[in-house]
Coordinates of C-alpha atoms and ligand atoms in Angstrom, one line a residue:
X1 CA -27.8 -32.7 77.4
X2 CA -25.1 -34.5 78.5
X3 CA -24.9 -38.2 78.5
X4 CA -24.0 -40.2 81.7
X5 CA -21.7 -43.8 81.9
X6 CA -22.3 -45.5 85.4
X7 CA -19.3 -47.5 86.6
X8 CA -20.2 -50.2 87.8
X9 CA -16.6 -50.5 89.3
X10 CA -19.1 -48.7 92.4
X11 CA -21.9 -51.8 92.5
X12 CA -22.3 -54.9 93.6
X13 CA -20.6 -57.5 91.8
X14 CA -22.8 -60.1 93.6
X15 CA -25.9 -58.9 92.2
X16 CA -24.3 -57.4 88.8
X17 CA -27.3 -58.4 86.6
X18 CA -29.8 -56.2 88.8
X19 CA -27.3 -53.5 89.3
X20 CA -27.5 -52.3 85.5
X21 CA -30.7 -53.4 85.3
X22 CA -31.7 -50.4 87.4
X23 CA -28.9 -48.1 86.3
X24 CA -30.4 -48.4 82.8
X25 CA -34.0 -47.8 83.9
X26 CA -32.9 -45.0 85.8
X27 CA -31.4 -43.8 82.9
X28 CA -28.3 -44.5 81.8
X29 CA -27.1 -43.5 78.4
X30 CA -23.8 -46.2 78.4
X31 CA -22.2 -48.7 80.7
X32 CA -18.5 -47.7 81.3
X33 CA -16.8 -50.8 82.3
X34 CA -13.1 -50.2 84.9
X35 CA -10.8 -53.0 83.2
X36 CA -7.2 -53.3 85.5
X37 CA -4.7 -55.7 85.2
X38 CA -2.9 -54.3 88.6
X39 CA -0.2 -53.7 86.2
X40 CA -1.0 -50.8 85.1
X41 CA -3.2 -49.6 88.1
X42 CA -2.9 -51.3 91.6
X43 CA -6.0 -52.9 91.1
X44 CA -7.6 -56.1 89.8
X45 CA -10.9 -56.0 88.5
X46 CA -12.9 -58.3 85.5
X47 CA -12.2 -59.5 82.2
X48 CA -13.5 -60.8 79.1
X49 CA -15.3 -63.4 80.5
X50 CA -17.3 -61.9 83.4
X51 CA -17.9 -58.9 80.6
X52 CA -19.9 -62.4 78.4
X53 CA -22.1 -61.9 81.2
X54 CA -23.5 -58.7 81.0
X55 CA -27.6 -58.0 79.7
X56 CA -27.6 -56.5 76.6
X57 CA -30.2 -53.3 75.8
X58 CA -31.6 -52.1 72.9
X59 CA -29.5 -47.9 72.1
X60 CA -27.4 -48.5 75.7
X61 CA -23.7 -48.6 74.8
X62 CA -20.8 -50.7 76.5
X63 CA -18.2 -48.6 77.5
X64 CA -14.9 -50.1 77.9
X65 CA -11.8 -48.1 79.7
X66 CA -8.6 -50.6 79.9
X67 CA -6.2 -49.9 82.1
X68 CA -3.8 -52.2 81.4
X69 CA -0.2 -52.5 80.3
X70 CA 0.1 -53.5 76.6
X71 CA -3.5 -53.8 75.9
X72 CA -1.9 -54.8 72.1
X73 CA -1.2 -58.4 73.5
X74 CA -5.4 -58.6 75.1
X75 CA -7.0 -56.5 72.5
X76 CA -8.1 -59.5 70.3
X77 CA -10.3 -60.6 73.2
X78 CA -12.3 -57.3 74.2
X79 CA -12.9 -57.1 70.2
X80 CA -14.3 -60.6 70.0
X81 CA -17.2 -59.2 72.8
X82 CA -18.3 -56.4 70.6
X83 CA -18.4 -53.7 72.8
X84 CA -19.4 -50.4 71.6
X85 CA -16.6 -48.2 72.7
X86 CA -13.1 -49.6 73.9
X87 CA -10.8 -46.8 75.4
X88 CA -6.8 -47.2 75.6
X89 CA -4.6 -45.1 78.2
X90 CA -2.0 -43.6 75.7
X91 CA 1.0 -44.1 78.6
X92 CA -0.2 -48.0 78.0
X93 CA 1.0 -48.4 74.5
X94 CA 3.4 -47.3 72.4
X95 CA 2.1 -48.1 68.9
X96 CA -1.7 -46.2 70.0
X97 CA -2.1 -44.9 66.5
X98 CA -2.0 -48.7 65.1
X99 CA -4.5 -50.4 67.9
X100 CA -6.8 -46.9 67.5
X101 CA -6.7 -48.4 64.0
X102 CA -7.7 -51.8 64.5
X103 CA -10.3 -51.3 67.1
X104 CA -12.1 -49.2 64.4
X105 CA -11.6 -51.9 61.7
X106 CA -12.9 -53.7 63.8
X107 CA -16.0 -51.4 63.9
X108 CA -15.7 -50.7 67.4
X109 CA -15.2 -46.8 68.8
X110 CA -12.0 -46.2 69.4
X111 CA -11.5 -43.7 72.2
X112 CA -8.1 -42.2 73.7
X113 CA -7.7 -41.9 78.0
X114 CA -5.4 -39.6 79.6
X115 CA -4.0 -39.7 83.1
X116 CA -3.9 -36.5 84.9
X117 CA -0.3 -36.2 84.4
X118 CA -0.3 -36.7 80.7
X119 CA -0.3 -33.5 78.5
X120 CA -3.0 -32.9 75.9
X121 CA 0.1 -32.6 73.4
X122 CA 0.5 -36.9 73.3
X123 CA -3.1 -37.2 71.2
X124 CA -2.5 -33.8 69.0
X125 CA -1.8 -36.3 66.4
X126 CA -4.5 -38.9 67.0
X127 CA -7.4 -36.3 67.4
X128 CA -8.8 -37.6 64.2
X129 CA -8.6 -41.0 65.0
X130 CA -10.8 -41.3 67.6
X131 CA -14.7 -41.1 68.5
X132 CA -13.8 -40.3 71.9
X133 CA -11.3 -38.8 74.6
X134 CA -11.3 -39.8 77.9
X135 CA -10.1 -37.2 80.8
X136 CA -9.4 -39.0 83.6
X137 CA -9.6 -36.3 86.2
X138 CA -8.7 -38.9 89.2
X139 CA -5.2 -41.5 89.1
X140 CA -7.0 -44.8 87.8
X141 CA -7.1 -47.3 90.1
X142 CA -10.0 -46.6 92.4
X143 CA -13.3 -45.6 93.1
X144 CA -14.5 -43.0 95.4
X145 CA -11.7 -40.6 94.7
X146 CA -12.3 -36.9 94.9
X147 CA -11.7 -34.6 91.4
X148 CA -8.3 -33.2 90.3
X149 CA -9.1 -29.5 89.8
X150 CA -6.7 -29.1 86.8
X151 CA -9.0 -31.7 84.8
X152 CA -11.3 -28.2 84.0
X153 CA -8.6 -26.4 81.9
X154 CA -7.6 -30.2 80.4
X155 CA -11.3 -30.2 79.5
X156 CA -11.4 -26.6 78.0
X157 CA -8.0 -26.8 75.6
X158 CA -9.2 -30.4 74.4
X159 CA -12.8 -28.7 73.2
X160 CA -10.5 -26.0 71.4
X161 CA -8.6 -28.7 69.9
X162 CA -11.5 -30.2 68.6
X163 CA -13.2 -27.2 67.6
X164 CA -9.9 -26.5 65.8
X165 CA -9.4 -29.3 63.4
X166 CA -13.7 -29.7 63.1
X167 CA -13.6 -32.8 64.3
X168 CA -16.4 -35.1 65.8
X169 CA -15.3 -36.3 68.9
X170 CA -16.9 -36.4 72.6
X171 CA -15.3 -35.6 75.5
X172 CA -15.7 -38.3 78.1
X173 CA -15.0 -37.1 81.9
X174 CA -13.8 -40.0 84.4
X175 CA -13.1 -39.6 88.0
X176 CA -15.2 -37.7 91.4
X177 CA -18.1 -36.4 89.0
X178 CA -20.7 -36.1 91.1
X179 CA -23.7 -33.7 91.3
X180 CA -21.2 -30.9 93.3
X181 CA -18.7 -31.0 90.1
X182 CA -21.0 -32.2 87.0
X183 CA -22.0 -28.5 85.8
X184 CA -18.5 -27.2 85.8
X185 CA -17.1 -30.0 83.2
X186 CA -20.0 -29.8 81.6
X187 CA -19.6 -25.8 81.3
X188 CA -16.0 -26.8 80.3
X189 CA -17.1 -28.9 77.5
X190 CA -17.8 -32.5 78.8
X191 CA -20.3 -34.8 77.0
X192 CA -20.1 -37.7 78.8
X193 CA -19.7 -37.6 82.5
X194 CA -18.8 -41.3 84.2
X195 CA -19.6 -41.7 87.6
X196 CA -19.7 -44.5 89.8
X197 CA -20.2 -43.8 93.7
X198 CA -22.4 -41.1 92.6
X199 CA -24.6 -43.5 91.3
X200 CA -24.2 -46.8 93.3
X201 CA -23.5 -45.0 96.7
X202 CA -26.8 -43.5 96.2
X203 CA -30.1 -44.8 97.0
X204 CA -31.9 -44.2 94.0
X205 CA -30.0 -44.5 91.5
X206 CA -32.6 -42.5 88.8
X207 CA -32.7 -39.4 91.0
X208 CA -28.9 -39.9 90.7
X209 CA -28.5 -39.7 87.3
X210 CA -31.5 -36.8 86.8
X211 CA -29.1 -34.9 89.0
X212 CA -26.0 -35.2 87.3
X213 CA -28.2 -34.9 83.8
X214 CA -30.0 -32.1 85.6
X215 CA -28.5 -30.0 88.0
X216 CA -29.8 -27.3 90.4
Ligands
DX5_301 C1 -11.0 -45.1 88.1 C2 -12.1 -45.5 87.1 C3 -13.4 -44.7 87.2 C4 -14.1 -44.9 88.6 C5 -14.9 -43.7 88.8 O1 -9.9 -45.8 87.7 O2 -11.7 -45.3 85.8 O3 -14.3 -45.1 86.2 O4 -14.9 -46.0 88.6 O5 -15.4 -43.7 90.1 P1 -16.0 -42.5 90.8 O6 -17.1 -41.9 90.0 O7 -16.4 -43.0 92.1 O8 -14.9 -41.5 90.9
ZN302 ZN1 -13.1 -45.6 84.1

């Protein structure tokens, strides 16, 4: 079964406690956590120190995507909160091999994002660095955006890569996954679906997630 990452770019930052709180009960497998620097996207978000803040639970993992421009010159301070899983956009860096590197000496997950624009070719060499790829099948920036149908064949040539070298990593979907898209990726080979207004724009969030976990 596949595991699901609410974004909680999609709740309400005024009651942000509560929010994953119930995202977990409903059953969440991670918390994937929109870091922009409106650099990089046009968008602001949170930091480091609104991240401090989050409740901890026992097996849920803290799922961080930066999108931000040199993520070398921050990358010190997302370590120092121990996430689980820290994913860098590969058009955000250029030394990516050497920060994949120290976010796993760190012993943190290192995971790789790609925009939609950005050829599977740019990670053939990194593959084996990393516990996790990240498809972004939407332009980061935003919430609420609907799914770039190209993202499916991204999806299927990444799982041959993989397949390919035998390597153990999961492929992480980001952008419009919702219950009308989720068993397509997931036929494609997607293990961890993301979804935020699928989730928080819903009104119960568990029967959310059992539908993107379980659907008709
Ligand atoms: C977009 C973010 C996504 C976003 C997904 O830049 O990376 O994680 O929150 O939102 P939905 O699920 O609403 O497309
Ligand atoms: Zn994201």
């Amino acid at each position: 079964m596949i595991k699901i990452a609410p974004s909680i770019l999609a709740s309400d930052f005024s009651n942000l406690n509560t929010e994953i709180n119930q995202v977990v009960k409903g059953g969440a497998d991670l918390i994937h956590l929109d870091i922009m620097d409106g650099v990089f996207v046009p968008n602001i978000t949170f930091g480091p120190e609104v991240i401090k803040c989050l409740p901890k639970f026992e097996g849920i993992e803290y799922d961080a995507h930066l999108m931000i421009a040199q993520p070398e010159n921050n990358i010190q301070s997302f370590l120092d909160l121990n996430l689980d899983r820290i994913a860098i956009h590969v058009e955000s860096t250029i030394h990516i091999h050497r920060l994949l590197r120290v976010i796993r000496d760190h012993g943190t997950k290192p995971a790789v994002c790609l925009n939609p624009s950005t050829s599977l070719t740019t990670i053939e060499w990194i593959l084996e660095e990393v516990d996790m790829v990240v498809i972004m099948t939407v332009n980061p920036g935003f919430g609420g955006q609907s799914f770039i149908e190209s993202g499916l064949r991204k999806i299927e040539a990444l799982k041959e890569m993989i397949i390919k070298q035998s390597l153990n990593v999961e492929i992480e979907v980001d952008g419009g996954v919702n219950a009308a898209t989720v068993s397509r990726l997931t036929n494609a080979g997607m293990d961890i679906a993301v979804a935020g207004s699928a989730i928080f724009k819903s009104n119960d969030y568990a029967k959310a997630i059992l539908a993107l976990k379980q659907p008709e």
